[in-house]
Amino acid sequence: MIFRLFFSTLKHGFTGFWRNRNTATSAIVSNSSVFVILGIITVLILSANNVTREMKSSVNQMQVFLKKDLNLEQKAEIDRKIRNRSEVESANFVSKEQGMLELKQKFGDDAYLLDSLAENPLQDKYIIKLKDISMADSLISAIKEMPEIDEANFHEELLRKIMKITDYIRIGGFTLVLVLLGISVVIISNTTKIAIASRKREINIMKYVGATNEYIKGPFVVEAMIIGALSAILAVLIIRLIYGVFYNSVSQDLFTLFTIYLVTPELLMKDISVIFASIGLGVGAIGSILSLRKHVRV
């Protein structure tokens, strides 16, 4: 009996969706627009968190990049100079080959993307851990005078600014997320209200013959959840396209400048797809239930 009621509810829900397809399509387009904005905010929050986490882990570290084509004698000399500095607690040499292997490990299943590079763009480098962050300026001044050094990166002030911006993004982002979810609930609630109005006579007949509360309301909930799910799917496809273009445009420059990598589109979409599927179904259910409580009295 329960299974019959369940499948009957699903059937009537899909039938109602198709019967009300023009209104449903408008709701899907409207909801998808809201979800795309929601997705962009989510990507910003995730990317900001990732950048901050990467920079926090290296706040007391300095990366010193060597010039290309140094011979063994020059490399030995620069190694001695760096390790003898009083500001240095430890110095770890990372060849460009080792750097590429570590980068591939970070990329995980998407490491194959790096195989398409014509040549290894990385440089030999030292990762220097400072005894104290306050010693950074004196060490940078000394390192810049070493002819074997190409550049030295230490972004303490930048980190502080990024952390502050990240906090603003989180607070503003979560506020906008709540507002957008509210808008999405209202859209689906209004769509359900229209569907109820178009089937008022049918609902009254079901009431007259003694249909239960669940039997009448169930198909409307299913219909709204279909709208929410399709809105989420369309939004995910659009976000995948937008983020893919953004990733291809800035990821290499971001890594070159700050040794920070963005989450690949493939990995990001796995998380976004699950989140949006849940939100789409949840918003659909909540929006329809709110409308049904007000407009269907059984």
Short mmCIF file of C-alpha atoms in Angstrom, two decimals, residues 3-298:
data_model
loop_
_atom_site.label_atom_id
_atom_site.label_comp_id
_atom_site.label_asym_id
_atom_site.label_seq_id
_atom_site.Cartn_x
_atom_site.Cartn_y
_atom_site.Cartn_z
CA PHE A 3 4.72 1.60 -2.27
CA ARG A 4 1.58 2.10 -4.36
CA LEU A 5 1.01 5.50 -2.76
CA PHE A 6 4.68 6.44 -3.28
CA PHE A 7 4.76 5.53 -6.98
CA SER A 8 1.33 7.07 -7.54
CA THR A 9 2.59 10.32 -6.00
CA LEU A 10 5.68 10.27 -8.24
CA LYS A 11 3.58 9.58 -11.32
CA HIS A 12 1.13 12.40 -10.60
CA GLY A 13 4.04 14.71 -9.76
CA PHE A 14 5.72 14.16 -13.15
CA THR A 15 2.34 14.40 -14.89
CA GLY A 16 1.63 17.70 -13.13
CA PHE A 17 5.09 19.00 -14.05
CA TRP A 18 4.50 18.22 -17.73
CA ARG A 19 0.97 19.66 -17.66
CA ASN A 20 2.29 22.83 -16.04
CA ARG A 21 5.50 22.88 -18.12
CA ASN A 22 5.28 26.50 -19.33
CA THR A 23 5.09 27.88 -15.80
CA ALA A 24 7.63 25.29 -14.64
CA THR A 25 10.08 26.35 -17.37
CA SER A 26 9.86 29.98 -16.26
CA ALA A 27 10.49 28.89 -12.68
CA ILE A 28 13.49 26.77 -13.76
CA VAL A 29 15.04 29.70 -15.64
CA SER A 30 14.45 32.08 -12.72
CA ASN A 31 15.77 29.61 -10.16
CA SER A 32 18.79 28.77 -12.31
CA SER A 33 19.71 32.46 -12.45
CA VAL A 34 19.52 32.61 -8.66
CA PHE A 35 21.55 29.38 -8.35
CA VAL A 36 24.24 30.67 -10.73
CA ILE A 37 24.73 33.75 -8.54
CA LEU A 38 24.70 31.45 -5.52
CA GLY A 39 27.31 29.24 -7.19
CA ILE A 40 29.59 32.17 -8.00
CA ILE A 41 29.43 33.26 -4.35
CA THR A 42 30.16 29.69 -3.24
CA VAL A 43 33.17 29.49 -5.59
CA LEU A 44 34.46 32.81 -4.25
CA ILE A 45 34.17 31.60 -0.66
CA LEU A 46 35.85 28.25 -1.42
CA SER A 47 38.64 29.88 -3.44
CA ALA A 48 39.24 32.54 -0.79
CA ASN A 49 39.43 29.87 1.90
CA ASN A 50 41.86 27.84 -0.22
CA VAL A 51 44.14 30.82 -0.90
CA THR A 52 44.15 31.86 2.76
CA ARG A 53 44.87 28.31 3.92
CA GLU A 54 47.78 27.99 1.49
CA MET A 55 49.28 31.31 2.55
CA LYS A 56 48.78 30.63 6.27
CA SER A 57 50.74 27.41 5.97
CA SER A 58 53.71 29.32 4.59
CA VAL A 59 53.48 32.58 6.56
CA ASN A 60 56.79 31.95 8.32
CA GLN A 61 58.40 30.64 5.16
CA MET A 62 60.14 32.34 2.31
CA GLN A 63 60.49 30.94 -1.17
CA VAL A 64 63.73 31.78 -2.94
CA PHE A 65 63.86 30.98 -6.66
CA LEU A 66 67.21 30.33 -8.33
CA LYS A 67 68.15 31.56 -11.75
CA LYS A 68 68.03 28.96 -14.48
CA ASP A 69 71.14 27.28 -15.89
CA LEU A 70 73.27 27.58 -12.75
CA ASN A 71 76.20 25.15 -12.64
CA LEU A 72 76.95 22.84 -9.70
CA GLU A 73 79.56 25.19 -8.25
CA GLN A 74 77.13 28.11 -8.25
CA LYS A 75 74.42 25.98 -6.65
CA ALA A 76 76.81 24.85 -3.93
CA GLU A 77 77.84 28.45 -3.25
CA ILE A 78 74.26 29.71 -2.92
CA ASP A 79 73.43 26.76 -0.67
CA ARG A 80 76.28 27.71 1.66
CA LYS A 81 75.27 31.39 1.71
CA ILE A 82 71.63 30.67 2.54
CA ARG A 83 72.30 28.11 5.27
CA ASN A 84 74.86 30.37 6.96
CA ARG A 85 72.41 33.24 7.40
CA SER A 86 71.51 33.88 11.06
CA GLU A 87 67.83 34.46 10.19
CA VAL A 88 67.43 30.97 8.71
CA GLU A 89 66.13 28.17 10.91
CA SER A 90 66.04 25.64 8.06
CA ALA A 91 66.45 25.63 4.29
CA ASN A 92 65.00 22.94 2.06
CA PHE A 93 66.16 22.73 -1.55
CA VAL A 94 63.42 21.75 -4.02
CA SER A 95 64.45 21.03 -7.60
CA LYS A 96 62.01 21.90 -10.36
CA GLU A 97 61.53 18.17 -11.03
CA GLN A 98 60.64 17.53 -7.40
CA GLY A 99 58.38 20.58 -7.46
CA MET A 100 56.47 19.15 -10.41
CA LEU A 101 56.04 15.79 -8.63
CA GLU A 102 54.67 17.57 -5.54
CA LEU A 103 52.32 19.62 -7.69
CA LYS A 104 51.01 16.46 -9.35
CA GLN A 105 50.36 14.96 -5.91
CA LYS A 106 48.31 18.02 -4.98
CA PHE A 107 46.30 17.70 -8.19
CA GLY A 108 45.53 14.05 -7.37
CA ASP A 109 43.40 12.40 -10.06
CA ASP A 110 43.72 15.52 -12.21
CA ALA A 111 47.54 15.34 -12.39
CA TYR A 112 47.27 14.31 -16.03
CA LEU A 113 46.43 17.96 -16.84
CA LEU A 114 50.06 18.88 -16.11
CA ASP A 115 51.35 16.37 -18.65
CA SER A 116 50.12 18.63 -21.45
CA LEU A 117 52.71 21.31 -20.56
CA ALA A 118 55.40 21.65 -23.23
CA GLU A 119 58.10 22.05 -20.58
CA ASN A 120 58.44 22.26 -16.83
CA PRO A 121 57.72 25.94 -15.99
CA LEU A 122 58.97 25.63 -12.41
CA GLN A 123 62.33 26.78 -11.07
CA ASP A 124 64.74 25.29 -8.56
CA LYS A 125 64.00 26.90 -5.22
CA TYR A 126 64.68 26.97 -1.51
CA ILE A 127 61.90 26.91 1.04
CA ILE A 128 63.36 28.83 3.95
CA LYS A 129 61.83 28.73 7.40
CA LEU A 130 62.58 31.85 9.38
CA LYS A 131 63.52 31.88 13.04
CA ASP A 132 61.18 34.83 13.40
CA ILE A 133 58.94 36.68 10.93
CA SER A 134 60.47 39.99 12.04
CA MET A 135 63.76 38.86 10.43
CA ALA A 136 62.18 38.69 6.97
CA ASP A 137 63.22 42.17 5.80
CA SER A 138 66.91 41.73 6.62
CA LEU A 139 67.02 38.30 4.95
CA ILE A 140 65.26 39.57 1.82
CA SER A 141 67.74 42.45 1.55
CA ALA A 142 70.68 40.05 1.79
CA ILE A 143 69.21 37.54 -0.67
CA LYS A 144 68.49 40.19 -3.31
CA GLU A 145 72.21 40.95 -3.43
CA MET A 146 73.08 37.34 -4.28
CA PRO A 147 73.63 37.06 -8.05
CA GLU A 148 72.37 33.47 -8.21
CA ILE A 149 68.89 34.46 -6.96
CA ASP A 150 66.10 35.24 -9.40
CA GLU A 151 63.51 36.36 -6.85
CA ALA A 152 62.35 35.88 -3.27
CA ASN A 153 58.72 35.73 -2.19
CA PHE A 154 57.45 36.61 1.25
CA HIS A 155 53.87 37.86 1.50
CA GLU A 156 53.22 38.64 5.17
CA GLU A 157 51.45 41.96 4.52
CA LEU A 158 49.58 40.52 1.56
CA LEU A 159 48.43 37.64 3.76
CA ARG A 160 46.95 40.04 6.31
CA LYS A 161 45.05 41.86 3.59
CA ILE A 162 43.82 38.63 2.02
CA MET A 163 42.64 37.30 5.38
CA LYS A 164 40.68 40.50 5.97
CA ILE A 165 39.16 40.34 2.49
CA THR A 166 38.34 36.65 3.04
CA ASP A 167 36.45 37.51 6.22
CA TYR A 168 34.42 40.10 4.32
CA ILE A 169 33.73 37.60 1.54
CA ARG A 170 32.57 34.98 4.06
CA ILE A 171 30.24 37.32 5.93
CA GLY A 172 28.86 38.98 2.80
CA GLY A 173 28.70 35.67 0.96
CA PHE A 174 26.74 33.83 3.64
CA THR A 175 24.33 36.78 3.93
CA LEU A 176 23.72 36.77 0.18
CA VAL A 177 23.34 32.98 0.21
CA LEU A 178 20.50 33.26 2.74
CA VAL A 179 18.83 36.02 0.72
CA LEU A 180 19.13 34.05 -2.54
CA LEU A 181 17.78 30.88 -0.94
CA GLY A 182 14.82 32.91 0.31
CA ILE A 183 14.21 34.23 -3.21
CA SER A 184 14.38 30.71 -4.61
CA VAL A 185 11.86 29.45 -2.03
CA VAL A 186 9.48 32.30 -2.97
CA ILE A 187 9.80 31.50 -6.70
CA ILE A 188 8.94 27.84 -6.18
CA SER A 189 6.21 28.72 -3.70
CA ASN A 190 4.56 31.00 -6.28
CA THR A 191 4.93 28.34 -8.97
CA THR A 192 3.19 25.83 -6.71
CA LYS A 193 0.45 28.38 -6.03
CA ILE A 194 -0.15 28.76 -9.77
CA ALA A 195 -0.26 24.98 -10.17
CA ILE A 196 -2.79 24.74 -7.34
CA ALA A 197 -4.98 27.44 -8.90
CA SER A 198 -4.98 25.68 -12.28
CA ARG A 199 -6.10 22.43 -10.63
CA LYS A 200 -8.55 23.83 -8.11
CA ARG A 201 -11.47 21.88 -9.54
CA GLU A 202 -9.45 18.64 -9.51
CA ILE A 203 -8.43 19.23 -5.90
CA ASN A 204 -12.04 19.88 -4.84
CA ILE A 205 -13.16 16.63 -6.46
CA MET A 206 -10.42 14.70 -4.62
CA LYS A 207 -11.51 16.31 -1.36
CA TYR A 208 -15.12 15.35 -2.07
CA VAL A 209 -14.29 11.67 -2.61
CA GLY A 210 -12.23 11.56 0.59
CA ALA A 211 -8.62 11.76 -0.66
CA THR A 212 -6.08 12.06 2.15
CA ASN A 213 -3.97 15.11 2.86
CA GLU A 214 -0.78 13.34 1.69
CA TYR A 215 -2.41 12.09 -1.52
CA ILE A 216 -3.44 15.59 -2.57
CA LYS A 217 -0.29 17.44 -1.53
CA GLY A 218 2.33 14.82 -2.49
CA PRO A 219 2.33 15.40 -6.28
CA PHE A 220 2.77 19.16 -5.81
CA VAL A 221 5.82 18.54 -3.62
CA VAL A 222 7.28 16.15 -6.22
CA GLU A 223 6.62 18.68 -8.99
CA ALA A 224 8.38 21.44 -7.05
CA MET A 225 11.35 19.17 -6.28
CA ILE A 226 11.67 18.39 -10.01
CA ILE A 227 11.80 22.13 -10.71
CA GLY A 228 14.43 22.59 -8.00
CA ALA A 229 16.55 19.68 -9.27
CA LEU A 230 16.44 20.81 -12.93
CA SER A 231 17.28 24.37 -11.86
CA ALA A 232 20.31 23.04 -9.99
CA ILE A 233 21.48 20.93 -12.95
CA LEU A 234 21.24 23.88 -15.36
CA ALA A 235 23.05 26.15 -12.90
CA VAL A 236 25.89 23.63 -12.40
CA LEU A 237 26.45 23.42 -16.17
CA ILE A 238 26.61 27.22 -16.46
CA ILE A 239 28.96 27.53 -13.46
CA ARG A 240 31.20 24.79 -14.91
CA LEU A 241 31.54 26.81 -18.11
CA ILE A 242 32.22 30.12 -16.32
CA TYR A 243 34.71 28.67 -13.82
CA GLY A 244 36.46 26.68 -16.54
CA VAL A 245 37.18 29.88 -18.48
CA PHE A 246 38.31 31.67 -15.29
CA TYR A 247 40.55 28.76 -14.22
CA ASN A 248 42.27 28.52 -17.60
CA SER A 249 42.86 32.28 -17.60
CA VAL A 250 44.40 32.84 -14.16
CA SER A 251 45.50 29.55 -12.58
CA GLN A 252 48.97 29.50 -14.17
CA ASP A 253 49.65 33.17 -13.33
CA LEU A 254 48.45 32.69 -9.76
CA PHE A 255 50.76 29.73 -9.29
CA THR A 256 53.71 31.52 -10.88
CA LEU A 257 53.29 34.61 -8.70
CA PHE A 258 52.30 33.05 -5.37
CA THR A 259 52.82 29.28 -5.73
CA ILE A 260 49.10 28.88 -5.01
CA TYR A 261 46.88 26.63 -7.06
CA LEU A 262 43.14 26.92 -7.58
CA VAL A 263 40.85 23.94 -7.23
CA THR A 264 40.42 22.33 -10.65
CA PRO A 265 36.98 22.63 -12.30
CA GLU A 266 36.51 18.86 -12.14
CA LEU A 267 37.08 18.69 -8.37
CA LEU A 268 35.03 21.80 -7.71
CA MET A 269 32.08 20.53 -9.72
CA LYS A 270 31.93 17.34 -7.64
CA ASP A 271 31.31 19.42 -4.52
CA ILE A 272 29.07 21.98 -6.22
CA SER A 273 26.93 19.26 -7.83
CA VAL A 274 26.21 17.56 -4.50
CA ILE A 275 25.54 20.89 -2.76
CA PHE A 276 23.24 22.17 -5.50
CA ALA A 277 21.35 18.89 -5.84
CA SER A 278 20.61 19.01 -2.10
CA ILE A 279 19.69 22.70 -2.22
CA GLY A 280 17.50 22.25 -5.31
CA LEU A 281 15.52 19.38 -3.81
CA GLY A 282 15.35 21.07 -0.40
CA VAL A 283 14.24 24.44 -1.74
CA GLY A 284 11.66 22.72 -3.93
CA ALA A 285 10.21 20.81 -1.00
CA ILE A 286 10.20 23.81 1.37
CA GLY A 287 8.72 26.19 -1.22
CA SER A 288 5.90 23.82 -2.13
CA ILE A 289 5.08 22.92 1.49
CA LEU A 290 4.83 26.60 2.45
CA SER A 291 2.49 27.25 -0.46
CA LEU A 292 0.42 24.12 0.16
CA ARG A 293 -0.10 24.98 3.84
CA LYS A 294 -1.56 28.32 2.81
CA HIS A 295 -3.54 27.45 -0.29
CA VAL A 296 -4.66 23.84 0.18
CA ARG A 297 -6.90 23.24 3.16
CA VAL A 298 -7.75 19.56 3.46
#
